[in-house]
Amino acid sequence: MAKVEPPKPYLKATLSTPNVSPEHEEAMRSLRERLSDVTPAQQAWITDACLLRYLRARDFKLDAAEKLLRGTLQWRIDYGVEDITPDEIYEEARSGKNYLHGSDKHGRPVIYQRPRRQNTKTYDLQVKQMAYLLERSVTSMDSSKGIEQHVLFIDFKGYSVSGDDYVIIQSVLSLHHGSHPKYIMR
């Protein structure tokens, strides 16, 4: 199998924050100050657009946004998100159950999930594969065109939920909402 390069880190996907009110700019500045103790690598990941997403996800409540963002930073460390490689998730990806392909008519990247193609019971690798896809989705967004969300398409055709599958589905949705808030198009 040919070696595939992992996605570019968020640092390369600097997202702009046009049309931000002075109140929201102040909230972003305050949240950034609260996070002054994180590592330089984490600081690079915390763009203005990132701060704005976490603030929006918690209705601009600083304590709640900080808690959510710190939880994400810890999750990124625990799962080694920056270090996930295509080779590491190959077994998960080969069935085609989850993949990133193309964009919708507005230019948003599309992540497809087909649970009926479930081929493993390895929870950690399934979550790592989804984290990898989310990272690739974010780096493919063109913020200069206002693209700051992706589309999640879940095809449940031919699928029936078992107890184990339900836990995985919950984890994937939690990953979207907790570690990548405001990225799913509504």
GROMACS .gro file of C-alpha atoms in nm:
model
  186
    1MET     CA    1   0.000   0.000   0.000
    2ALA     CA    2   0.132   0.345  -0.091
    3LYS     CA    3   0.209   0.578   0.195
    4VAL     CA    4  -0.054   0.851   0.221
    5GLU     CA    5   0.036   1.176   0.392
    6PRO     CA    6  -0.169   1.267   0.699
    7PRO     CA    7  -0.376   1.585   0.687
    8LYS     CA    8  -0.215   1.920   0.743
    9PRO     CA    9  -0.256   2.038   1.099
   10TYR     CA   10  -0.508   2.303   1.192
   11LEU     CA   11  -0.227   2.556   1.192
   12LYS     CA   12  -0.241   2.545   0.813
   13ALA     CA   13  -0.619   2.586   0.816
   14THR     CA   14  -0.634   2.936   0.961
   15LEU     CA   15  -0.995   3.036   0.957
   16SER     CA   16  -1.102   3.397   0.938
   17THR     CA   17  -1.368   3.554   1.156
   18PRO     CA   18  -1.544   3.817   0.945
   19ASN     CA   19  -1.830   4.028   1.080
   20VAL     CA   20  -1.760   3.971   1.448
   21SER     CA   21  -1.926   4.217   1.683
   22PRO     CA   22  -1.716   4.410   1.936
   23GLU     CA   23  -1.880   4.209   2.217
   24HIS     CA   24  -1.786   3.883   2.053
   25GLU     CA   25  -1.432   4.006   1.989
   26GLU     CA   26  -1.404   4.087   2.360
   27ALA     CA   27  -1.532   3.739   2.450
   28MET     CA   28  -1.275   3.585   2.216
   29ARG     CA   29  -0.996   3.793   2.371
   30SER     CA   30  -1.108   3.692   2.723
   31LEU     CA   31  -1.123   3.324   2.631
   32ARG     CA   32  -0.777   3.339   2.473
   33GLU     CA   33  -0.639   3.499   2.791
   34ARG     CA   34  -0.793   3.221   3.000
   35LEU     CA   35  -0.612   2.968   2.781
   36SER     CA   36  -0.270   3.132   2.810
   37ASP     CA   37  -0.138   2.829   3.003
   38VAL     CA   38  -0.174   2.579   2.717
   39THR     CA   39   0.122   2.461   2.508
   40PRO     CA   40   0.242   2.656   2.202
   41ALA     CA   41   0.118   2.375   1.975
   42GLN     CA   42  -0.227   2.398   2.133
   43GLN     CA   43  -0.218   2.778   2.100
   44ALA     CA   44  -0.154   2.737   1.728
   45TRP     CA   45  -0.463   2.515   1.698
   46ILE     CA   46  -0.678   2.772   1.882
   47THR     CA   47  -0.748   3.015   1.599
   48ASP     CA   48  -0.991   3.304   1.632
   49ALA     CA   49  -1.246   3.100   1.440
   50CYS     CA   50  -1.194   2.812   1.684
   51LEU     CA   51  -1.257   3.042   1.981
   52LEU     CA   52  -1.568   3.180   1.815
   53ARG     CA   53  -1.705   2.829   1.749
   54TYR     CA   54  -1.659   2.724   2.112
   55LEU     CA   55  -1.814   3.047   2.237
   56ARG     CA   56  -2.112   3.005   2.003
   57ALA     CA   57  -2.150   2.642   2.113
   58ARG     CA   58  -2.196   2.766   2.471
   59ASP     CA   59  -2.397   3.084   2.401
   60PHE     CA   60  -2.094   3.301   2.476
   61LYS     CA   61  -2.071   3.182   2.837
   62LEU     CA   62  -1.696   3.203   2.903
   63ASP     CA   63  -1.676   2.939   3.177
   64ALA     CA   64  -1.870   2.685   2.971
   65ALA     CA   65  -1.675   2.759   2.650
   66GLU     CA   66  -1.344   2.730   2.836
   67LYS     CA   67  -1.446   2.398   2.990
   68LEU     CA   68  -1.551   2.259   2.651
   69LEU     CA   69  -1.234   2.379   2.479
   70ARG     CA   70  -1.005   2.245   2.752
   71GLY     CA   71  -1.190   1.913   2.727
   72THR     CA   72  -1.121   1.907   2.355
   73LEU     CA   73  -0.753   1.987   2.406
   74GLN     CA   74  -0.725   1.699   2.653
   75TRP     CA   75  -0.914   1.467   2.419
   76ARG     CA   76  -0.675   1.559   2.136
   77ILE     CA   77  -0.381   1.463   2.359
   78ASP     CA   78  -0.544   1.140   2.483
   79TYR     CA   79  -0.627   1.021   2.130
   80GLY     CA   80  -0.309   1.153   1.971
   81VAL     CA   81  -0.517   1.329   1.709
   82GLU     CA   82  -0.222   1.512   1.554
   83ASP     CA   83  -0.038   1.183   1.503
   84ILE     CA   84  -0.310   0.964   1.347
   85THR     CA   85  -0.189   0.824   1.014
   86PRO     CA   86  -0.377   0.663   0.726
   87ASP     CA   87  -0.187   0.339   0.792
   88GLU     CA   88  -0.312   0.335   1.152
   89ILE     CA   89  -0.677   0.352   1.046
   90TYR     CA   90  -0.650   0.146   0.726
   91GLU     CA   91  -0.844  -0.153   0.862
   92GLU     CA   92  -1.128   0.078   0.964
   93ALA     CA   93  -1.129   0.268   0.635
   94ARG     CA   94  -1.109  -0.021   0.389
   95SER     CA   95  -1.478  -0.113   0.418
   96GLY     CA   96  -1.591   0.233   0.311
   97LYS     CA   97  -1.811   0.273   0.618
   98ASN     CA   98  -1.682   0.628   0.678
   99TYR     CA   99  -1.520   0.854   0.425
  100LEU     CA  100  -1.473   1.216   0.321
  101HIS     CA  101  -1.562   1.284  -0.039
  102GLY     CA  102  -1.642   1.597  -0.233
  103SER     CA  103  -1.856   1.886  -0.125
  104ASP     CA  104  -2.217   1.999  -0.136
  105LYS     CA  105  -2.346   2.273  -0.367
  106HIS     CA  106  -2.226   2.537  -0.119
  107GLY     CA  107  -1.869   2.401  -0.107
  108ARG     CA  108  -1.891   2.233   0.234
  109PRO     CA  109  -1.696   1.907   0.262
  110VAL     CA  110  -1.913   1.595   0.300
  111ILE     CA  111  -1.844   1.311   0.543
  112TYR     CA  112  -2.035   0.992   0.461
  113GLN     CA  113  -2.112   0.720   0.713
  114ARG     CA  114  -2.257   0.382   0.620
  115PRO     CA  115  -2.295   0.186   0.946
  116ARG     CA  116  -2.411  -0.128   0.764
  117ARG     CA  117  -2.052  -0.168   0.646
  118GLN     CA  118  -1.928  -0.208   1.002
  119ASN     CA  119  -1.628  -0.441   0.983
  120THR     CA  120  -1.465  -0.421   1.326
  121LYS     CA  121  -1.548  -0.400   1.694
  122THR     CA  122  -1.243  -0.188   1.778
  123TYR     CA  123  -1.399   0.115   1.942
  124ASP     CA  124  -1.080   0.323   1.974
  125LEU     CA  125  -0.986   0.279   1.609
  126GLN     CA  126  -1.338   0.367   1.496
  127VAL     CA  127  -1.321   0.692   1.691
  128LYS     CA  128  -0.969   0.759   1.561
  129GLN     CA  129  -1.088   0.712   1.206
  130MET     CA  130  -1.369   0.962   1.259
  131ALA     CA  131  -1.128   1.206   1.425
  132TYR     CA  132  -0.898   1.168   1.123
  133LEU     CA  133  -1.185   1.241   0.884
  134LEU     CA  134  -1.293   1.543   1.088
  135GLU     CA  135  -0.939   1.681   1.082
  136ARG     CA  136  -0.921   1.634   0.705
  137SER     CA  137  -1.262   1.796   0.667
  138VAL     CA  138  -1.153   2.103   0.861
  139THR     CA  139  -0.832   2.143   0.661
  140SER     CA  140  -1.030   2.123   0.335
  141MET     CA  141  -1.264   2.410   0.429
  142ASP     CA  142  -1.216   2.740   0.246
  143SER     CA  143  -1.288   3.005   0.507
  144SER     CA  144  -1.225   3.281   0.252
  145LYS     CA  145  -1.553   3.166   0.096
  146GLY     CA  146  -1.729   3.137   0.432
  147ILE     CA  147  -1.692   2.758   0.449
  148GLU     CA  148  -1.662   2.671   0.818
  149GLN     CA  149  -1.887   2.364   0.840
  150HIS     CA  150  -1.914   2.020   0.687
  151VAL     CA  151  -2.208   1.802   0.596
  152LEU     CA  152  -2.250   1.469   0.777
  153PHE     CA  153  -2.450   1.220   0.573
  154ILE     CA  154  -2.543   0.898   0.755
  155ASP     CA  155  -2.696   0.624   0.540
  156PHE     CA  156  -2.885   0.387   0.771
  157LYS     CA  157  -3.023   0.177   0.483
  158GLY     CA  158  -2.988  -0.193   0.567
  159TYR     CA  159  -2.867  -0.122   0.920
  160SER     CA  160  -3.007  -0.234   1.253
  161VAL     CA  161  -2.865  -0.105   1.580
  162SER     CA  162  -2.718  -0.341   1.838
  163GLY     CA  163  -2.610  -0.242   2.188
  164ASP     CA  164  -2.243  -0.209   2.092
  165ASP     CA  165  -2.327  -0.010   1.780
  166TYR     CA  166  -2.537   0.232   1.984
  167VAL     CA  167  -2.235   0.313   2.205
  168ILE     CA  168  -2.023   0.380   1.896
  169ILE     CA  169  -2.290   0.601   1.737
  170GLN     CA  170  -2.318   0.800   2.062
  171SER     CA  171  -1.940   0.840   2.073
  172VAL     CA  172  -1.920   0.962   1.715
  173LEU     CA  173  -2.197   1.216   1.771
  174SER     CA  174  -2.029   1.324   2.095
  175LEU     CA  175  -1.707   1.369   1.898
  176HIS     CA  176  -1.887   1.599   1.655
  177HIS     CA  177  -2.057   1.807   1.923
  178GLY     CA  178  -1.796   1.801   2.199
  179SER     CA  179  -1.463   1.805   2.019
  180HIS     CA  180  -1.567   1.973   1.694
  181PRO     CA  181  -1.858   2.201   1.791
  182LYS     CA  182  -2.044   2.401   1.528
  183TYR     CA  183  -1.883   2.217   1.238
  184ILE     CA  184  -2.192   2.021   1.135
  185MET     CA  185  -2.414   2.210   0.892
  186ARG     CA  186  -2.773   2.237   1.015
   0.00000   0.00000   0.00000
